[in-house]
Structure formats: C-alpha cells, structure tokens
PDB file of C-alpha atoms in Angstrom:
ATOM      1  CA  MET A 142     152.827-109.922 -34.132  1.00  0.00           C
ATOM      2  CA  SER A 143     150.681-107.717 -32.004  1.00  0.00           C
ATOM      3  CA  ASP A 144     152.437-104.664 -30.052  1.00  0.00           C
ATOM      4  CA  ALA A 145     152.628-106.889 -26.671  1.00  0.00           C
ATOM      5  CA  ALA A 146     156.124-108.191 -26.101  1.00  0.00           C
ATOM      6  CA  ARG A 147     155.856-112.005 -26.273  1.00  0.00           C
ATOM      7  CA  SER A 148     158.084-114.570 -24.107  1.00  0.00           C
ATOM      8  CA  HIS A 149     160.352-117.055 -26.011  1.00  0.00           C
ATOM      9  CA  GLY A 150     162.248-118.999 -23.288  1.00  0.00           C
ATOM     10  CA  ARG A 151     164.596-115.749 -21.251  1.00  0.00           C
ATOM     11  CA  LYS A 152     164.051-113.486 -24.224  1.00  0.00           C
ATOM     12  CA  SER A 153     161.732-111.226 -24.676  1.00  0.00           C
ATOM     13  CA  ILE A 154     161.114-110.511 -28.006  1.00  0.00           C
ATOM     14  CA  SER A 155     158.884-106.958 -29.487  1.00  0.00           C
ATOM     15  CA  ALA A 156     157.795-105.654 -32.275  1.00  0.00           C
ATOM     16  CA  THR A 157     159.765-101.847 -33.048  1.00  0.00           C
ATOM     17  CA  LEU A 158     159.890 -98.989 -35.096  1.00  0.00           C
ATOM     18  CA  ALA A 159     163.474 -97.958 -33.778  1.00  0.00           C
ATOM     19  CA  PRO A 160     166.404 -98.557 -36.568  1.00  0.00           C
ATOM     20  CA  ARG A 161     168.555-101.701 -35.544  1.00  0.00           C
ATOM     21  CA  GLU A 162     171.381 -99.583 -34.731  1.00  0.00           C
ATOM     22  CA  LEU A 163     169.506 -97.804 -32.024  1.00  0.00           C
ATOM     23  CA  MET A 164     168.540-100.749 -30.165  1.00  0.00           C
ATOM     24  CA  THR A 165     170.291-102.212 -27.164  1.00  0.00           C
ATOM     25  CA  ASP A 166     173.379-104.657 -28.300  1.00  0.00           C
ATOM     26  CA  ARG A 167     171.683-107.439 -26.042  1.00  0.00           C
ATOM     27  CA  PRO A 168     168.367-108.692 -26.108  1.00  0.00           C
ATOM     28  CA  LEU A 169     165.747-108.048 -22.984  1.00  0.00           C
ATOM     29  CA  LEU A 170     165.902-111.224 -20.329  1.00  0.00           C
ATOM     30  CA  ALA A 171     162.178-111.902 -20.167  1.00  0.00           C
ATOM     31  CA  ARG A 172     162.542-112.552 -16.445  1.00  0.00           C
ATOM     32  CA  ALA A 173     165.233-110.407 -15.344  1.00  0.00           C
ATOM     33  CA  TRP A 174     164.669-107.200 -13.570  1.00  0.00           C
ATOM     34  CA  THR A 175     164.743-104.546 -15.734  1.00  0.00           C
ATOM     35  CA  ALA A 176     166.625-101.025 -14.948  1.00  0.00           C
ATOM     36  CA  GLN A 177     165.137 -98.431 -17.566  1.00  0.00           C
ATOM     37  CA  VAL A 178     166.868 -95.404 -17.886  1.00  0.00           C
ATOM     38  CA  ILE A 179     165.644 -92.617 -19.957  1.00  0.00           C
ATOM     39  CA  THR A 180     168.723 -90.342 -20.767  1.00  0.00           C
ATOM     40  CA  LEU A 181     170.623 -87.919 -22.995  1.00  0.00           C
ATOM     41  CA  LEU A 182     173.349 -89.793 -22.068  1.00  0.00           C
ATOM     42  CA  PRO A 183     172.928 -93.822 -22.583  1.00  0.00           C
ATOM     43  CA  GLU A 184     176.481 -94.341 -22.844  1.00  0.00           C
ATOM     44  CA  ALA A 185     176.552 -93.426 -19.483  1.00  0.00           C
ATOM     45  CA  PHE A 186     175.112 -97.026 -18.570  1.00  0.00           C
ATOM     46  CA  PRO A 187     176.005 -99.228 -17.137  1.00  0.00           C
ATOM     47  CA  GLY A 188     179.055 -97.514 -15.722  1.00  0.00           C
ATOM     48  CA  LEU A 189     180.119 -98.569 -12.431  1.00  0.00           C
ATOM     49  CA  LEU A 190     177.119-100.799 -12.359  1.00  0.00           C
ATOM     50  CA  GLY A 191     178.656-102.951 -14.967  1.00  0.00           C
ATOM     51  CA  GLU A 192     181.998-103.965 -12.512  1.00  0.00           C
ATOM     52  CA  SER A 193     182.272-105.919  -9.205  1.00  0.00           C
ATOM     53  CA  LEU A 194     179.044-107.799  -7.937  1.00  0.00           C
ATOM     54  CA  THR A 195     176.244-106.101  -9.861  1.00  0.00           C
ATOM     55  CA  GLY A 196     178.622-106.586 -13.184  1.00  0.00           C
ATOM     56  CA  LYS A 197     178.962-110.003 -12.560  1.00  0.00           C
ATOM     57  CA  ALA A 198     174.779-110.083 -11.993  1.00  0.00           C
ATOM     58  CA  LEU A 199     174.485-108.264 -14.852  1.00  0.00           C
ATOM     59  CA  LYS A 200     176.421-110.422 -16.817  1.00  0.00           C
ATOM     60  CA  ASP A 201     174.788-113.534 -15.508  1.00  0.00           C
ATOM     61  CA  GLY A 202     171.262-112.425 -16.141  1.00  0.00           C
ATOM     62  CA  LEU A 203     170.270-111.681 -12.736  1.00  0.00           C
ATOM     63  CA  TRP A 204     169.330-107.901 -13.635  1.00  0.00           C
ATOM     64  CA  GLN A 205     169.306-106.264 -17.129  1.00  0.00           C
ATOM     65  CA  ILE A 206     169.803-102.120 -18.315  1.00  0.00           C
ATOM     66  CA  ASP A 207     167.722-100.633 -20.974  1.00  0.00           C
ATOM     67  CA  ALA A 208     169.209 -97.198 -21.586  1.00  0.00           C
ATOM     68  CA  ILE A 209     166.602 -95.191 -23.720  1.00  0.00           C
ATOM     69  CA  ASP A 210     168.202 -92.039 -25.532  1.00  0.00           C
ATOM     70  CA  LEU A 211     166.128 -89.378 -24.891  1.00  0.00           C
ATOM     71  CA  ARG A 212     167.431 -87.680 -28.163  1.00  0.00           C
ATOM     72  CA  ARG A 213     166.275 -90.293 -30.371  1.00  0.00           C
ATOM     73  CA  PHE A 214     162.382 -88.624 -29.632  1.00  0.00           C
ATOM     74  CA  GLY A 215     163.613 -84.855 -30.056  1.00  0.00           C
ATOM     75  CA  ILE A 216     161.934 -82.673 -32.287  1.00  0.00           C
ATOM     76  CA  GLY A 217     162.921 -81.418 -35.472  1.00  0.00           C
ATOM     77  CA  ARG A 218     165.800 -81.993 -37.470  1.00  0.00           C
ATOM     78  CA  HIS A 219     168.324 -80.760 -34.566  1.00  0.00           C
ATOM     79  CA  ARG A 220     166.244 -83.154 -32.754  1.00  0.00           C
ATOM     80  CA  ASN A 221     165.420 -80.477 -29.856  1.00  0.00           C
ATOM     81  CA  VAL A 222     164.490 -81.805 -26.193  1.00  0.00           C
ATOM     82  CA  ASP A 223     163.889 -78.847 -24.388  1.00  0.00           C
ATOM     83  CA  ASP A 224     162.703 -75.135 -24.241  1.00  0.00           C
ATOM     84  CA  THR A 225     163.165 -71.900 -22.493  1.00  0.00           C
ATOM     85  CA  PRO A 226     160.822 -71.626 -19.432  1.00  0.00           C
ATOM     86  CA  ALA A 227     157.091 -70.169 -19.944  1.00  0.00           C
ATOM     87  CA  GLY A 228     157.268 -67.167 -18.130  1.00  0.00           C
ATOM     88  CA  GLY A 229     160.515 -66.640 -18.231  1.00  0.00           C
ATOM     89  CA  GLY A 230     164.071 -67.015 -16.427  1.00  0.00           C
ATOM     90  CA  ALA A 231     167.185 -68.792 -16.828  1.00  0.00           C
ATOM     91  CA  GLY A 232     168.166 -72.188 -18.147  1.00  0.00           C
ATOM     92  CA  MET A 233     165.705 -74.376 -20.502  1.00  0.00           C
ATOM     93  CA  VAL A 234     163.265 -77.270 -19.649  1.00  0.00           C
ATOM     94  CA  LEU A 235     162.655 -80.871 -21.214  1.00  0.00           C
ATOM     95  CA  ARG A 236     159.917 -80.778 -23.257  1.00  0.00           C
ATOM     96  CA  PRO A 237     156.884 -83.133 -22.167  1.00  0.00           C
ATOM     97  CA  ASP A 238     155.867 -84.365 -25.708  1.00  0.00           C
ATOM     98  CA  VAL A 239     159.620 -85.453 -25.932  1.00  0.00           C
ATOM     99  CA  VAL A 240     159.532 -86.752 -22.499  1.00  0.00           C
ATOM    100  CA  GLY A 241     156.289 -88.239 -22.759  1.00  0.00           C
ATOM    101  CA  ALA A 242     157.312 -90.209 -26.194  1.00  0.00           C
ATOM    102  CA  ALA A 243     160.396 -91.787 -24.782  1.00  0.00           C
ATOM    103  CA  ILE A 244     158.460 -92.945 -21.825  1.00  0.00           C
ATOM    104  CA  ASP A 245     155.329 -94.745 -24.097  1.00  0.00           C
ATOM    105  CA  GLU A 246     158.306 -96.144 -25.499  1.00  0.00           C
ATOM    106  CA  ALA A 247     159.725 -97.583 -22.275  1.00  0.00           C
ATOM    107  CA  ARG A 248     156.326 -99.273 -21.493  1.00  0.00           C
ATOM    108  CA  ARG A 249     155.665-100.405 -24.559  1.00  0.00           C
ATOM    109  CA  ARG A 250     159.055-102.170 -24.268  1.00  0.00           C
ATOM    110  CA  ARG A 251     158.969-103.571 -20.650  1.00  0.00           C
ATOM    111  CA  GLY A 252     155.305-102.344 -19.641  1.00  0.00           C
ATOM    112  CA  GLU A 253     154.366-100.145 -16.675  1.00  0.00           C
ATOM    113  CA  LEU A 254     157.126-100.442 -14.342  1.00  0.00           C
ATOM    114  CA  PRO A 255     157.306 -98.113 -11.168  1.00  0.00           C
ATOM    115  CA  LEU A 256     158.415 -94.862 -12.710  1.00  0.00           C
ATOM    116  CA  VAL A 257     160.763 -92.513 -10.804  1.00  0.00           C
ATOM    117  CA  TYR A 258     162.335 -89.174 -11.716  1.00  0.00           C
ATOM    118  CA  LEU A 259     165.342 -88.053  -9.947  1.00  0.00           C
ATOM    119  CA  SER A 260     164.828 -84.787  -8.395  1.00  0.00           C
ATOM    120  CA  PRO A 261     166.056 -82.796  -5.999  1.00  0.00           C
ATOM    121  CA  ARG A 262     162.416 -82.172  -4.369  1.00  0.00           C
ATOM    122  CA  GLY A 263     161.507 -85.581  -4.210  1.00  0.00           C
ATOM    123  CA  ALA A 264     161.018 -87.735  -1.670  1.00  0.00           C
ATOM    124  CA  ARG A 265     164.311 -88.779   0.076  1.00  0.00           C
ATOM    125  CA  PHE A 266     165.559 -91.858  -1.303  1.00  0.00           C
ATOM    126  CA  ASP A 267     166.089 -94.925   1.492  1.00  0.00           C
ATOM    127  CA  GLN A 268     166.139 -98.657   1.969  1.00  0.00           C
ATOM    128  CA  GLY A 269     162.546 -98.945   2.257  1.00  0.00           C
ATOM    129  CA  ILE A 270     161.942 -97.444  -1.363  1.00  0.00           C
ATOM    130  CA  ALA A 271     164.902 -99.461  -2.310  1.00  0.00           C
ATOM    131  CA  ARG A 272     163.222-102.948  -1.165  1.00  0.00           C
ATOM    132  CA  ARG A 273     159.918-101.716  -3.074  1.00  0.00           C
ATOM    133  CA  LEU A 274     161.739-101.135  -6.121  1.00  0.00           C
ATOM    134  CA  ALA A 275     163.637-104.317  -6.099  1.00  0.00           C
ATOM    135  CA  ALA A 276     160.769-106.500  -5.630  1.00  0.00           C
ATOM    136  CA  ALA A 277     159.302-105.177  -8.332  1.00  0.00           C
ATOM    137  CA  PRO A 278     159.692-106.218 -11.957  1.00  0.00           C
ATOM    138  CA  GLY A 279     162.060-103.402 -12.302  1.00  0.00           C
ATOM    139  CA  VAL A 280     162.042 -99.533 -12.178  1.00  0.00           C
ATOM    140  CA  THR A 281     161.731 -96.904 -14.937  1.00  0.00           C
ATOM    141  CA  LEU A 282     164.139 -94.252 -14.281  1.00  0.00           C
ATOM    142  CA  LEU A 283     163.956 -90.412 -15.881  1.00  0.00           C
ATOM    143  CA  CYS A 284     167.736 -88.807 -15.560  1.00  0.00           C
ATOM    144  CA  GLY A 285     166.660 -84.611 -15.794  1.00  0.00           C
ATOM    145  CA  ARG A 286     168.937 -81.904 -16.978  1.00  0.00           C
ATOM    146  CA  PHE A 287     169.006 -78.335 -17.204  1.00  0.00           C
ATOM    147  CA  GLU A 288     166.292 -76.997 -15.019  1.00  0.00           C
ATOM    148  CA  GLY A 289     164.312 -79.845 -15.080  1.00  0.00           C
ATOM    149  CA  VAL A 290     160.934 -81.781 -16.633  1.00  0.00           C
ATOM    150  CA  ASP A 291     157.802 -79.702 -17.483  1.00  0.00           C
ATOM    151  CA  GLN A 292     154.842 -80.402 -14.737  1.00  0.00           C
ATOM    152  CA  ARG A 293     152.765 -81.728 -16.654  1.00  0.00           C
ATOM    153  CA  VAL A 294     154.316 -84.506 -18.019  1.00  0.00           C
ATOM    154  CA  LEU A 295     154.799 -85.595 -13.915  1.00  0.00           C
ATOM    155  CA  ASP A 296     151.534 -85.172 -13.323  1.00  0.00           C
ATOM    156  CA  HIS A 297     150.330 -86.997 -16.713  1.00  0.00           C
ATOM    157  CA  TYR A 298     152.136 -90.367 -15.502  1.00  0.00           C
ATOM    158  CA  GLY A 299     151.764 -89.984 -11.971  1.00  0.00           C
ATOM    159  CA  ILE A 300     155.663 -89.910 -11.917  1.00  0.00           C
ATOM    160  CA  GLU A 301     157.241 -90.507  -8.569  1.00  0.00           C
ATOM    161  CA  GLU A 302     159.920 -87.615  -7.491  1.00  0.00           C
ATOM    162  CA  LEU A 303     162.722 -89.226  -5.564  1.00  0.00           C
ATOM    163  CA  SER A 304     166.147 -87.224  -4.330  1.00  0.00           C
ATOM    164  CA  LEU A 305     169.484 -89.064  -3.038  1.00  0.00           C
ATOM    165  CA  GLY A 306     169.676 -85.683  -0.348  1.00  0.00           C
ATOM    166  CA  ASP A 307     169.606 -82.178  -0.343  1.00  0.00           C
ATOM    167  CA  PHE A 308     171.822 -80.925  -3.075  1.00  0.00           C
ATOM    168  CA  VAL A 309     171.849 -80.346  -6.659  1.00  0.00           C
ATOM    169  CA  LEU A 310     173.550 -82.399  -9.361  1.00  0.00           C
ATOM    170  CA  THR A 311     173.999 -81.554 -13.350  1.00  0.00           C
ATOM    171  CA  GLY A 312     172.120 -84.563 -14.180  1.00  0.00           C
ATOM    172  CA  GLY A 313     169.983 -87.639 -13.119  1.00  0.00           C
ATOM    173  CA  GLU A 314     172.456 -90.342 -13.939  1.00  0.00           C
ATOM    174  CA  LEU A 315     174.867 -90.495 -11.232  1.00  0.00           C
ATOM    175  CA  ALA A 316     171.118 -90.708  -8.720  1.00  0.00           C
ATOM    176  CA  ALA A 317     169.922 -93.372 -11.395  1.00  0.00           C
ATOM    177  CA  GLN A 318     173.276 -95.458 -10.690  1.00  0.00           C
ATOM    178  CA  ALA A 319     172.906 -95.113  -7.231  1.00  0.00           C
ATOM    179  CA  VAL A 320     169.261 -96.376  -7.040  1.00  0.00           C
ATOM    180  CA  ILE A 321     169.857 -99.266  -9.452  1.00  0.00           C
ATOM    181  CA  ASP A 322     172.975-100.253  -7.189  1.00  0.00           C
ATOM    182  CA  ALA A 323     171.173-100.438  -3.947  1.00  0.00           C
ATOM    183  CA  CYS A 324     167.998-102.316  -5.489  1.00  0.00           C
ATOM    184  CA  VAL A 325     170.232-104.692  -8.196  1.00  0.00           C
ATOM    185  CA  ARG A 326     172.371-105.845  -4.719  1.00  0.00           C
ATOM    186  CA  LEU A 327     168.774-106.895  -2.761  1.00  0.00           C
ATOM    187  CA  ARG A 328     168.117-109.340  -5.697  1.00  0.00           C
ATOM    188  CA  PRO A 329     167.897-112.594  -4.941  1.00  0.00           C
ATOM    189  CA  GLY A 330     171.332-114.491  -5.795  1.00  0.00           C
ATOM    190  CA  VAL A 331     173.489-110.776  -6.558  1.00  0.00           C
ATOM    191  CA  LEU A 332     175.379-110.498  -2.827  1.00  0.00           C
ATOM    192  CA  GLY A 333     175.203-114.536  -2.382  1.00  0.00           C
ATOM    193  CA  ASN A 334     174.716-114.248   1.321  1.00  0.00           C
ATOM    194  CA  ALA A 335     170.957-113.110   2.086  1.00  0.00           C
ATOM    195  CA  ALA A 336     172.729-112.205   5.617  1.00  0.00           C
ATOM    196  CA  SER A 337     174.212-109.692   4.466  1.00  0.00           C
ATOM    197  CA  THR A 338     171.397-107.331   3.481  1.00  0.00           C
ATOM    198  CA  GLU A 339     169.703-108.231   6.897  1.00  0.00           C
ATOM    199  CA  GLU A 340     172.729-107.176   8.690  1.00  0.00           C
ATOM    200  CA  GLU A 341     173.855-104.167   7.467  1.00  0.00           C
ATOM    201  CA  SER A 342     173.047-100.406   7.953  1.00  0.00           C
ATOM    202  CA  PHE A 343     169.092 -99.794   7.668  1.00  0.00           C
ATOM    203  CA  SER A 344     167.960-103.255   7.517  1.00  0.00           C
ATOM    204  CA  ALA A 345     166.340-103.023  11.176  1.00  0.00           C
ATOM    205  CA  GLY A 346     166.504 -98.813  11.057  1.00  0.00           C
ATOM    206  CA  LEU A 347     169.942 -98.367  12.554  1.00  0.00           C
ATOM    207  CA  LEU A 348     173.074 -97.648  11.532  1.00  0.00           C
ATOM    208  CA  GLU A 349     175.474-100.529  10.892  1.00  0.00           C
ATOM    209  CA  HIS A 350     177.602-101.546  13.831  1.00  0.00           C
ATOM    210  CA  PRO A 351     181.830-101.182  13.568  1.00  0.00           C
ATOM    211  CA  GLN A 352     183.618-103.705  11.553  1.00  0.00           C
ATOM    212  CA  TYR A 353     186.437-105.478  12.426  1.00  0.00           C
ATOM    213  CA  THR A 354     189.158-107.877  10.832  1.00  0.00           C
ATOM    214  CA  ARG A 355     192.989-109.303  11.177  1.00  0.00           C
ATOM    215  CA  PRO A 356     195.184-108.428  12.389  1.00  0.00           C
ATOM    216  CA  ALA A 357     194.163-108.642  15.471  1.00  0.00           C
ATOM    217  CA  GLU A 358     195.907-105.630  16.981  1.00  0.00           C
ATOM    218  CA  TRP A 359     196.902-102.735  14.112  1.00  0.00           C
ATOM    219  CA  GLN A 360     198.626 -99.439  15.410  1.00  0.00           C
ATOM    220  CA  GLY A 361     198.370-100.401  19.237  1.00  0.00           C
ATOM    221  CA  ARG A 362     194.608-100.452  18.365  1.00  0.00           C
ATOM    222  CA  PRO A 363     192.837-104.175  19.524  1.00  0.00           C
ATOM    223  CA  ILE A 364     189.888-105.829  17.817  1.00  0.00           C
ATOM    224  CA  PRO A 365     187.474-105.613  20.956  1.00  0.00           C
ATOM    225  CA  ASP A 366     187.357-109.038  23.272  1.00  0.00           C
ATOM    226  CA  VAL A 367     183.884-109.710  22.472  1.00  0.00           C
ATOM    227  CA  LEU A 368     184.326-109.949  18.866  1.00  0.00           C
ATOM    228  CA  MET A 369     187.178-112.417  19.374  1.00  0.00           C
ATOM    229  CA  SER A 370     185.145-114.761  22.197  1.00  0.00           C
ATOM    230  CA  GLY A 371     183.496-117.479  20.121  1.00  0.00           C
ATOM    231  CA  HIS A 372     180.148-116.116  22.037  1.00  0.00           C
ATOM    232  CA  HIS A 373     177.416-115.368  19.582  1.00  0.00           C
ATOM    233  CA  ALA A 374     175.061-114.497  21.792  1.00  0.00           C
ATOM    234  CA  ARG A 375     177.260-111.633  23.460  1.00  0.00           C
ATOM    235  CA  ILE A 376     178.589-110.704  20.070  1.00  0.00           C
ATOM    236  CA  ALA A 377     175.011-109.793  18.823  1.00  0.00           C
ATOM    237  CA  ASP A 378     174.314-108.186  21.944  1.00  0.00           C
ATOM    238  CA  TRP A 379     177.309-105.815  21.472  1.00  0.00           C
ATOM    239  CA  ARG A 380     176.700-105.512  17.713  1.00  0.00           C
ATOM    240  CA  ARG A 381     173.300-104.173  18.599  1.00  0.00           C
ATOM    241  CA  GLU A 382     174.262-102.032  21.254  1.00  0.00           C
ATOM    242  CA  GLU A 383     176.958 -99.968  18.988  1.00  0.00           C
ATOM    243  CA  ALA A 384     174.194 -99.942  16.654  1.00  0.00           C
ATOM    244  CA  GLU A 385     172.044 -98.154  18.281  1.00  0.00           C
ATOM    245  CA  ALA A 386     175.163 -95.811  19.824  1.00  0.00           C
ATOM    246  CA  VAL A 387     176.130 -94.777  16.524  1.00  0.00           C
ATOM    247  CA  THR A 388     172.665 -94.332  15.360  1.00  0.00           C
ATOM    248  CA  ARG A 389     171.777 -92.350  18.166  1.00  0.00           C
ATOM    249  CA  ALA A 390     174.926 -89.903  17.576  1.00  0.00           C
ATOM    250  CA  ARG A 391     174.427 -89.866  14.236  1.00  0.00           C
ATOM    251  CA  ARG A 392     171.439 -89.822  13.129  1.00  0.00           C
ATOM    252  CA  PRO A 393     169.016 -88.715  15.579  1.00  0.00           C
ATOM    253  CA  ASP A 394     165.968 -88.975  13.113  1.00  0.00           C
ATOM    254  CA  LEU A 395     166.498 -92.307  12.517  1.00  0.00           C
ATOM    255  CA  TRP A 396     167.274 -92.842  16.302  1.00  0.00           C
ATOM    256  CA  ALA A 397     163.770 -91.186  17.140  1.00  0.00           C
ATOM    257  CA  ALA A 398     162.168 -93.378  14.569  1.00  0.00           C
ATOM    258  CA  TYR A 399     163.312 -96.563  15.698  1.00  0.00           C
ATOM    259  CA  ARG A 400     162.374 -95.744  19.164  1.00  0.00           C
ATOM    260  CA  ALA A 401     159.233 -94.664  18.063  1.00  0.00           C
ATOM    261  CA  ARG A 402     158.789 -98.225  16.457  1.00  0.00           C
ATOM    262  CA  ALA A 403     160.136 -99.942  19.088  1.00  0.00           C
ATOM    263  CA  LEU A 404     157.355 -98.251  21.581  1.00  0.00           C
ATOM    264  CA  ARG A 405     154.365 -99.114  18.699  1.00  0.00           C
ATOM    265  CA  GLU A 406     155.743-103.107  18.938  1.00  0.00           C
TER     266      GLU A 406
END
C-alpha cells in the first residue's frame, strides 16, 4: 500500500507507523469536512463541539475531528516539545522539529488542508474567513502553548495566523473550538435551514436585527407591531433598518465597511 490515502466507500484508509492505541477511535471518513487539531490536549476535543447541532452533525458524519497529540512527536525519553527562547526571556517555545513532524503527519493523513495557527498576533477571524475555511475540504489548526511556536516552522509551511480578538488565552484549544464551530455550522445539512446562516449577524456585513418570540407581551414590553403584521415586505424593511442602526451604534468599523461597499455597488 502506498503512503497516499485510498478511499473505500466513506472510509479513508492509509498506512501509518503509529501504534493502534495512538490512533483515533473511529476511522476517518473520506468525504466529510475534517477539523484536524494539533494540540498538547487532544482529550479536549471534541468538547462542546460534541454537543447540540455540531455534535449531531459529528455523529451523522457531516464532519469529523482528527486530534493529533503533539506530545507523540516530542524529543527524548520525556518527549519534550519545547525549549527556552533564543536570546533569553521568560517561558518556553514549541520546537520547530516537533511541530514540523506533527504537521507532516497531519498532511500524510488528510493532504494539504488550509493550515492555521491560533495566535493573538494573527489576522482577526471573521465570518468571511469562516466561509472560506468551511468551503475547503477541512482545516488543520495548530494550537500554541507557552510563549508560542518557533517562527521558522510558521515560515517554512506558510502557516496562516488567526486571532479571535485582542486578548491572550493560555493556549489555542478554546480558539480552535470556536473556529471549528463557526465553520461546521456553515456546512450543508448542519443547521437544517440555509436561511439561518443567510440572515444572521455578519452575513450581509451587518450585526443581526433584534429577535422576539412569544409571549406577545412580557414585563410590559410588547413585540413590535410590525412583526405581528404578517406583512413580509414591511418586516424585511424593519429588520434591515434595525440591523443598520445597531451596527452603526455598536460597530462603527463594520458600519464604515458596509457603507463603503454600498457606495461601490
């Protein structure tokens, strides 16, 4: 058998040097969207992703998780994965030879999926990036720990760096789960209603309009009359106006981009 994965029905079979106990407990599916995660905490996955709609989609084979334990590729008897920063300083840095070996294993399993490192210095992750990654066969997410990853491995593999925002986490695992969730819910069949993703926040460059449901009045606060009118055109206009108002008030950056796009069109 060659090193390249061969497809037999839904299952993907490939040769491996990994002991059986180190492999995932379920075979990889050949055509399912794949979230590969290179992490020192493989037991953290699927975590919350195994619940609710993403969990159901996982069980139904609409997507799959492939957690790769970075410790397996560690150096020496103690499988060390990090070392002190060159030039001195606090903390430890993940070694490029260790991370590189894990990336090579990830590519051997699933080919060259988009490769992302979760990092506070990365570009801001947004709905547009989620759509791009969701449209790919999957994504390989590298979760940093300690002071981060040796720059050489990022340069060698041309790794894209993404950030959830201007704050620092203790590791990339929580950020990876957020990225996976944002992508999986965009995959066909996961939400069950394509309109749900078309009408939500950021789909048109705006924050979402306010939502209401029964009872018709609560604590003296009624549902806006227009939403009870049954007039779909008026409801659509109201929702667009409300989305514009909340975006203008809360996210001037999004509002400026929305207005600029409208002027170009």
